[in-house]
């Protein structure tokens, strides 16, 4: 039986779950990821789209060009503005869940520690 992990935005408007384990967990330092998160890096859990389940709310979207040259669509809360996930044309079938959107943030220090770091 697959274990579900839950997450959402800071105001509770958007909620999601995903089944099983991420395909990868990566911290990216590219300019596009730093700008989209207003941080020095972005950590994402790469989850198969088939395992990702939106549970509540409708995200707003913004499409930008990633450093790879492919379009990346950010999905964020229209109420609090929290970036929840991104979908990249360069990685079809994957959802890039932002690690800070997990309900249980301690999972980022235990079960879902980044295994890859990308610098552009």
mmCIF file with all atom_site columns, C-alpha atoms in Angstrom:
data_model
loop_
_atom_site.group_PDB
_atom_site.id
_atom_site.type_symbol
_atom_site.label_atom_id
_atom_site.label_alt_id
_atom_site.label_comp_id
_atom_site.label_asym_id
_atom_site.label_entity_id
_atom_site.label_seq_id
_atom_site.pdbx_PDB_ins_code
_atom_site.Cartn_x
_atom_site.Cartn_y
_atom_site.Cartn_z
_atom_site.occupancy
_atom_site.B_iso_or_equiv
_atom_site.pdbx_formal_charge
_atom_site.auth_seq_id
_atom_site.auth_comp_id
_atom_site.auth_asym_id
_atom_site.auth_atom_id
_atom_site.pdbx_PDB_model_num
ATOM 1   C CA . UNK A 1 1   ? 0.000  0.000  0.000   1.00 0.00 ? 1   UNK A CA 1
ATOM 2   C CA . UNK A 1 2   ? 1.325  3.400  -1.011  1.00 0.00 ? 2   UNK A CA 1
ATOM 3   C CA . UNK A 1 3   ? 1.822  6.113  1.597   1.00 0.00 ? 3   UNK A CA 1
ATOM 4   C CA . UNK A 1 4   ? 0.383  9.575  0.885   1.00 0.00 ? 4   UNK A CA 1
ATOM 5   C CA . UNK A 1 5   ? 2.124  12.827 1.748   1.00 0.00 ? 5   UNK A CA 1
ATOM 6   C CA . UNK A 1 6   ? 0.119  16.041 2.133   1.00 0.00 ? 6   UNK A CA 1
ATOM 7   C CA . UNK A 1 7   ? 0.930  19.669 1.538   1.00 0.00 ? 7   UNK A CA 1
ATOM 8   C CA . UNK A 1 8   ? -0.466 23.046 0.631   1.00 0.00 ? 8   UNK A CA 1
ATOM 9   C CA . UNK A 1 9   ? -0.039 26.780 0.841   1.00 0.00 ? 9   UNK A CA 1
ATOM 10  C CA . UNK A 1 10  ? 0.435  28.897 3.949   1.00 0.00 ? 10  UNK A CA 1
ATOM 11  C CA . UNK A 1 11  ? -3.176 30.144 4.108   1.00 0.00 ? 11  UNK A CA 1
ATOM 12  C CA . UNK A 1 12  ? -4.780 26.724 3.502   1.00 0.00 ? 12  UNK A CA 1
ATOM 13  C CA . UNK A 1 13  ? -6.510 27.672 0.237   1.00 0.00 ? 13  UNK A CA 1
ATOM 14  C CA . UNK A 1 14  ? -4.520 25.119 -1.809  1.00 0.00 ? 14  UNK A CA 1
ATOM 15  C CA . UNK A 1 15  ? -4.083 21.534 -0.635  1.00 0.00 ? 15  UNK A CA 1
ATOM 16  C CA . UNK A 1 16  ? -2.599 18.478 -2.333  1.00 0.00 ? 16  UNK A CA 1
ATOM 17  C CA . UNK A 1 17  ? -1.369 14.967 -1.692  1.00 0.00 ? 17  UNK A CA 1
ATOM 18  C CA . UNK A 1 18  ? 0.984  12.660 -3.538  1.00 0.00 ? 18  UNK A CA 1
ATOM 19  C CA . UNK A 1 19  ? 1.341  8.908  -3.390  1.00 0.00 ? 19  UNK A CA 1
ATOM 20  C CA . UNK A 1 20  ? 4.570  7.014  -2.933  1.00 0.00 ? 20  UNK A CA 1
ATOM 21  C CA . UNK A 1 21  ? 8.081  8.383  -3.127  1.00 0.00 ? 21  UNK A CA 1
ATOM 22  C CA . UNK A 1 22  ? 9.471  11.237 -5.235  1.00 0.00 ? 22  UNK A CA 1
ATOM 23  C CA . UNK A 1 23  ? 11.432 10.215 -8.327  1.00 0.00 ? 23  UNK A CA 1
ATOM 24  C CA . UNK A 1 24  ? 14.130 12.678 -7.221  1.00 0.00 ? 24  UNK A CA 1
ATOM 25  C CA . UNK A 1 25  ? 14.691 15.465 -4.716  1.00 0.00 ? 25  UNK A CA 1
ATOM 26  C CA . UNK A 1 26  ? 16.788 18.334 -5.997  1.00 0.00 ? 26  UNK A CA 1
ATOM 27  C CA . UNK A 1 27  ? 18.046 21.712 -4.885  1.00 0.00 ? 27  UNK A CA 1
ATOM 28  C CA . UNK A 1 28  ? 18.461 24.080 -7.823  1.00 0.00 ? 28  UNK A CA 1
ATOM 29  C CA . UNK A 1 29  ? 20.543 27.263 -7.833  1.00 0.00 ? 29  UNK A CA 1
ATOM 30  C CA . UNK A 1 30  ? 19.721 28.404 -11.382 1.00 0.00 ? 30  UNK A CA 1
ATOM 31  C CA . UNK A 1 31  ? 18.680 32.010 -11.883 1.00 0.00 ? 31  UNK A CA 1
ATOM 32  C CA . UNK A 1 32  ? 15.097 31.108 -12.836 1.00 0.00 ? 32  UNK A CA 1
ATOM 33  C CA . UNK A 1 33  ? 14.543 29.027 -9.676  1.00 0.00 ? 33  UNK A CA 1
ATOM 34  C CA . UNK A 1 34  ? 16.130 31.675 -7.460  1.00 0.00 ? 34  UNK A CA 1
ATOM 35  C CA . UNK A 1 35  ? 13.947 34.403 -8.955  1.00 0.00 ? 35  UNK A CA 1
ATOM 36  C CA . UNK A 1 36  ? 10.721 32.376 -8.753  1.00 0.00 ? 36  UNK A CA 1
ATOM 37  C CA . UNK A 1 37  ? 11.265 31.643 -5.041  1.00 0.00 ? 37  UNK A CA 1
ATOM 38  C CA . UNK A 1 38  ? 12.986 34.915 -4.051  1.00 0.00 ? 38  UNK A CA 1
ATOM 39  C CA . UNK A 1 39  ? 15.676 32.785 -2.437  1.00 0.00 ? 39  UNK A CA 1
ATOM 40  C CA . UNK A 1 40  ? 19.231 31.593 -3.034  1.00 0.00 ? 40  UNK A CA 1
ATOM 41  C CA . UNK A 1 41  ? 17.899 28.210 -4.224  1.00 0.00 ? 41  UNK A CA 1
ATOM 42  C CA . UNK A 1 42  ? 14.766 26.117 -4.638  1.00 0.00 ? 42  UNK A CA 1
ATOM 43  C CA . UNK A 1 43  ? 14.314 22.574 -3.348  1.00 0.00 ? 43  UNK A CA 1
ATOM 44  C CA . UNK A 1 44  ? 11.768 20.435 -5.179  1.00 0.00 ? 44  UNK A CA 1
ATOM 45  C CA . UNK A 1 45  ? 10.386 16.935 -4.871  1.00 0.00 ? 45  UNK A CA 1
ATOM 46  C CA . UNK A 1 46  ? 9.935  15.524 -8.376  1.00 0.00 ? 46  UNK A CA 1
ATOM 47  C CA . UNK A 1 47  ? 6.727  13.514 -8.296  1.00 0.00 ? 47  UNK A CA 1
ATOM 48  C CA . UNK A 1 48  ? 5.053  11.645 -11.176 1.00 0.00 ? 48  UNK A CA 1
ATOM 49  C CA . UNK A 1 49  ? 2.021  13.627 -12.352 1.00 0.00 ? 49  UNK A CA 1
ATOM 50  C CA . UNK A 1 50  ? -0.080 10.466 -11.967 1.00 0.00 ? 50  UNK A CA 1
ATOM 51  C CA . UNK A 1 51  ? 0.759  10.385 -8.223  1.00 0.00 ? 51  UNK A CA 1
ATOM 52  C CA . UNK A 1 52  ? -0.082 14.077 -7.620  1.00 0.00 ? 52  UNK A CA 1
ATOM 53  C CA . UNK A 1 53  ? -3.610 14.881 -6.406  1.00 0.00 ? 53  UNK A CA 1
ATOM 54  C CA . UNK A 1 54  ? -4.882 18.462 -5.996  1.00 0.00 ? 54  UNK A CA 1
ATOM 55  C CA . UNK A 1 55  ? -7.375 18.388 -3.109  1.00 0.00 ? 55  UNK A CA 1
ATOM 56  C CA . UNK A 1 56  ? -8.563 21.983 -2.660  1.00 0.00 ? 56  UNK A CA 1
ATOM 57  C CA . UNK A 1 57  ? -8.379 25.345 -4.393  1.00 0.00 ? 57  UNK A CA 1
ATOM 58  C CA . UNK A 1 58  ? -7.406 26.455 -7.873  1.00 0.00 ? 58  UNK A CA 1
ATOM 59  C CA . UNK A 1 59  ? -3.883 27.816 -8.292  1.00 0.00 ? 59  UNK A CA 1
ATOM 60  C CA . UNK A 1 60  ? -2.929 30.868 -10.290 1.00 0.00 ? 60  UNK A CA 1
ATOM 61  C CA . UNK A 1 61  ? -0.208 30.255 -12.863 1.00 0.00 ? 61  UNK A CA 1
ATOM 62  C CA . UNK A 1 62  ? 2.729  32.100 -14.345 1.00 0.00 ? 62  UNK A CA 1
ATOM 63  C CA . UNK A 1 63  ? 4.739  30.727 -17.267 1.00 0.00 ? 63  UNK A CA 1
ATOM 64  C CA . UNK A 1 64  ? 8.396  31.682 -17.529 1.00 0.00 ? 64  UNK A CA 1
ATOM 65  C CA . UNK A 1 65  ? 11.435 30.468 -19.422 1.00 0.00 ? 65  UNK A CA 1
ATOM 66  C CA . UNK A 1 66  ? 13.704 28.234 -17.366 1.00 0.00 ? 66  UNK A CA 1
ATOM 67  C CA . UNK A 1 67  ? 17.470 28.353 -17.696 1.00 0.00 ? 67  UNK A CA 1
ATOM 68  C CA . UNK A 1 68  ? 17.162 25.242 -19.902 1.00 0.00 ? 68  UNK A CA 1
ATOM 69  C CA . UNK A 1 69  ? 15.211 27.358 -22.401 1.00 0.00 ? 69  UNK A CA 1
ATOM 70  C CA . UNK A 1 70  ? 12.003 25.370 -21.826 1.00 0.00 ? 70  UNK A CA 1
ATOM 71  C CA . UNK A 1 71  ? 8.786  26.857 -20.480 1.00 0.00 ? 71  UNK A CA 1
ATOM 72  C CA . UNK A 1 72  ? 8.145  26.355 -16.766 1.00 0.00 ? 72  UNK A CA 1
ATOM 73  C CA . UNK A 1 73  ? 4.675  27.021 -15.358 1.00 0.00 ? 73  UNK A CA 1
ATOM 74  C CA . UNK A 1 74  ? 4.609  28.002 -11.687 1.00 0.00 ? 74  UNK A CA 1
ATOM 75  C CA . UNK A 1 75  ? 1.426  27.239 -9.731  1.00 0.00 ? 75  UNK A CA 1
ATOM 76  C CA . UNK A 1 76  ? 0.841  29.460 -6.727  1.00 0.00 ? 76  UNK A CA 1
ATOM 77  C CA . UNK A 1 77  ? -1.926 30.411 -4.319  1.00 0.00 ? 77  UNK A CA 1
ATOM 78  C CA . UNK A 1 78  ? -4.016 33.371 -5.528  1.00 0.00 ? 78  UNK A CA 1
ATOM 79  C CA . UNK A 1 79  ? -4.698 34.315 -1.893  1.00 0.00 ? 79  UNK A CA 1
ATOM 80  C CA . UNK A 1 80  ? -1.328 34.114 -0.079  1.00 0.00 ? 80  UNK A CA 1
ATOM 81  C CA . UNK A 1 81  ? 0.995  33.932 -3.109  1.00 0.00 ? 81  UNK A CA 1
ATOM 82  C CA . UNK A 1 82  ? 2.859  30.810 -1.945  1.00 0.00 ? 82  UNK A CA 1
ATOM 83  C CA . UNK A 1 83  ? 4.537  28.901 -4.798  1.00 0.00 ? 83  UNK A CA 1
ATOM 84  C CA . UNK A 1 84  ? 3.385  25.287 -4.479  1.00 0.00 ? 84  UNK A CA 1
ATOM 85  C CA . UNK A 1 85  ? 4.597  23.509 -7.599  1.00 0.00 ? 85  UNK A CA 1
ATOM 86  C CA . UNK A 1 86  ? 5.974  23.926 -11.097 1.00 0.00 ? 86  UNK A CA 1
ATOM 87  C CA . UNK A 1 87  ? 5.607  21.977 -14.317 1.00 0.00 ? 87  UNK A CA 1
ATOM 88  C CA . UNK A 1 88  ? 8.428  22.088 -16.868 1.00 0.00 ? 88  UNK A CA 1
ATOM 89  C CA . UNK A 1 89  ? 8.125  21.241 -20.549 1.00 0.00 ? 89  UNK A CA 1
ATOM 90  C CA . UNK A 1 90  ? 11.643 19.818 -20.284 1.00 0.00 ? 90  UNK A CA 1
ATOM 91  C CA . UNK A 1 91  ? 10.413 17.168 -17.799 1.00 0.00 ? 91  UNK A CA 1
ATOM 92  C CA . UNK A 1 92  ? 7.061  15.862 -19.072 1.00 0.00 ? 92  UNK A CA 1
ATOM 93  C CA . UNK A 1 93  ? 5.059  13.762 -16.635 1.00 0.00 ? 93  UNK A CA 1
ATOM 94  C CA . UNK A 1 94  ? 6.667  15.276 -13.529 1.00 0.00 ? 94  UNK A CA 1
ATOM 95  C CA . UNK A 1 95  ? 5.426  17.790 -10.965 1.00 0.00 ? 95  UNK A CA 1
ATOM 96  C CA . UNK A 1 96  ? 8.095  19.799 -9.127  1.00 0.00 ? 96  UNK A CA 1
ATOM 97  C CA . UNK A 1 97  ? 6.590  20.185 -5.633  1.00 0.00 ? 97  UNK A CA 1
ATOM 98  C CA . UNK A 1 98  ? 8.243  22.880 -3.542  1.00 0.00 ? 98  UNK A CA 1
ATOM 99  C CA . UNK A 1 99  ? 9.680  21.269 -0.413  1.00 0.00 ? 99  UNK A CA 1
ATOM 100 C CA . UNK A 1 100 ? 8.473  24.131 1.777   1.00 0.00 ? 100 UNK A CA 1
ATOM 101 C CA . UNK A 1 101 ? 4.861  23.331 0.888   1.00 0.00 ? 101 UNK A CA 1
ATOM 102 C CA . UNK A 1 102 ? 4.789  19.989 2.737   1.00 0.00 ? 102 UNK A CA 1
ATOM 103 C CA . UNK A 1 103 ? 2.448  19.899 5.733   1.00 0.00 ? 103 UNK A CA 1
ATOM 104 C CA . UNK A 1 104 ? 5.118  18.101 7.763   1.00 0.00 ? 104 UNK A CA 1
ATOM 105 C CA . UNK A 1 105 ? 8.234  20.205 7.160   1.00 0.00 ? 105 UNK A CA 1
ATOM 106 C CA . UNK A 1 106 ? 10.356 17.830 9.256   1.00 0.00 ? 106 UNK A CA 1
ATOM 107 C CA . UNK A 1 107 ? 10.219 15.416 6.301   1.00 0.00 ? 107 UNK A CA 1
ATOM 108 C CA . UNK A 1 108 ? 12.658 17.764 4.516   1.00 0.00 ? 108 UNK A CA 1
ATOM 109 C CA . UNK A 1 109 ? 15.269 16.953 7.175   1.00 0.00 ? 109 UNK A CA 1
ATOM 110 C CA . UNK A 1 110 ? 14.629 13.218 7.260   1.00 0.00 ? 110 UNK A CA 1
ATOM 111 C CA . UNK A 1 111 ? 12.793 11.312 4.543   1.00 0.00 ? 111 UNK A CA 1
ATOM 112 C CA . UNK A 1 112 ? 12.986 13.902 1.741   1.00 0.00 ? 112 UNK A CA 1
ATOM 113 C CA . UNK A 1 113 ? 16.509 15.296 1.977   1.00 0.00 ? 113 UNK A CA 1
ATOM 114 C CA . UNK A 1 114 ? 17.846 16.611 -1.352  1.00 0.00 ? 114 UNK A CA 1
ATOM 115 C CA . UNK A 1 115 ? 19.990 14.106 -3.234  1.00 0.00 ? 115 UNK A CA 1
ATOM 116 C CA . UNK A 1 116 ? 21.002 16.337 -6.141  1.00 0.00 ? 116 UNK A CA 1
ATOM 117 C CA . UNK A 1 117 ? 22.227 19.931 -6.281  1.00 0.00 ? 117 UNK A CA 1
ATOM 118 C CA . UNK A 1 118 ? 22.138 21.806 -9.583  1.00 0.00 ? 118 UNK A CA 1
ATOM 119 C CA . UNK A 1 119 ? 24.151 24.929 -10.375 1.00 0.00 ? 119 UNK A CA 1
ATOM 120 C CA . UNK A 1 120 ? 23.789 26.897 -13.623 1.00 0.00 ? 120 UNK A CA 1
#
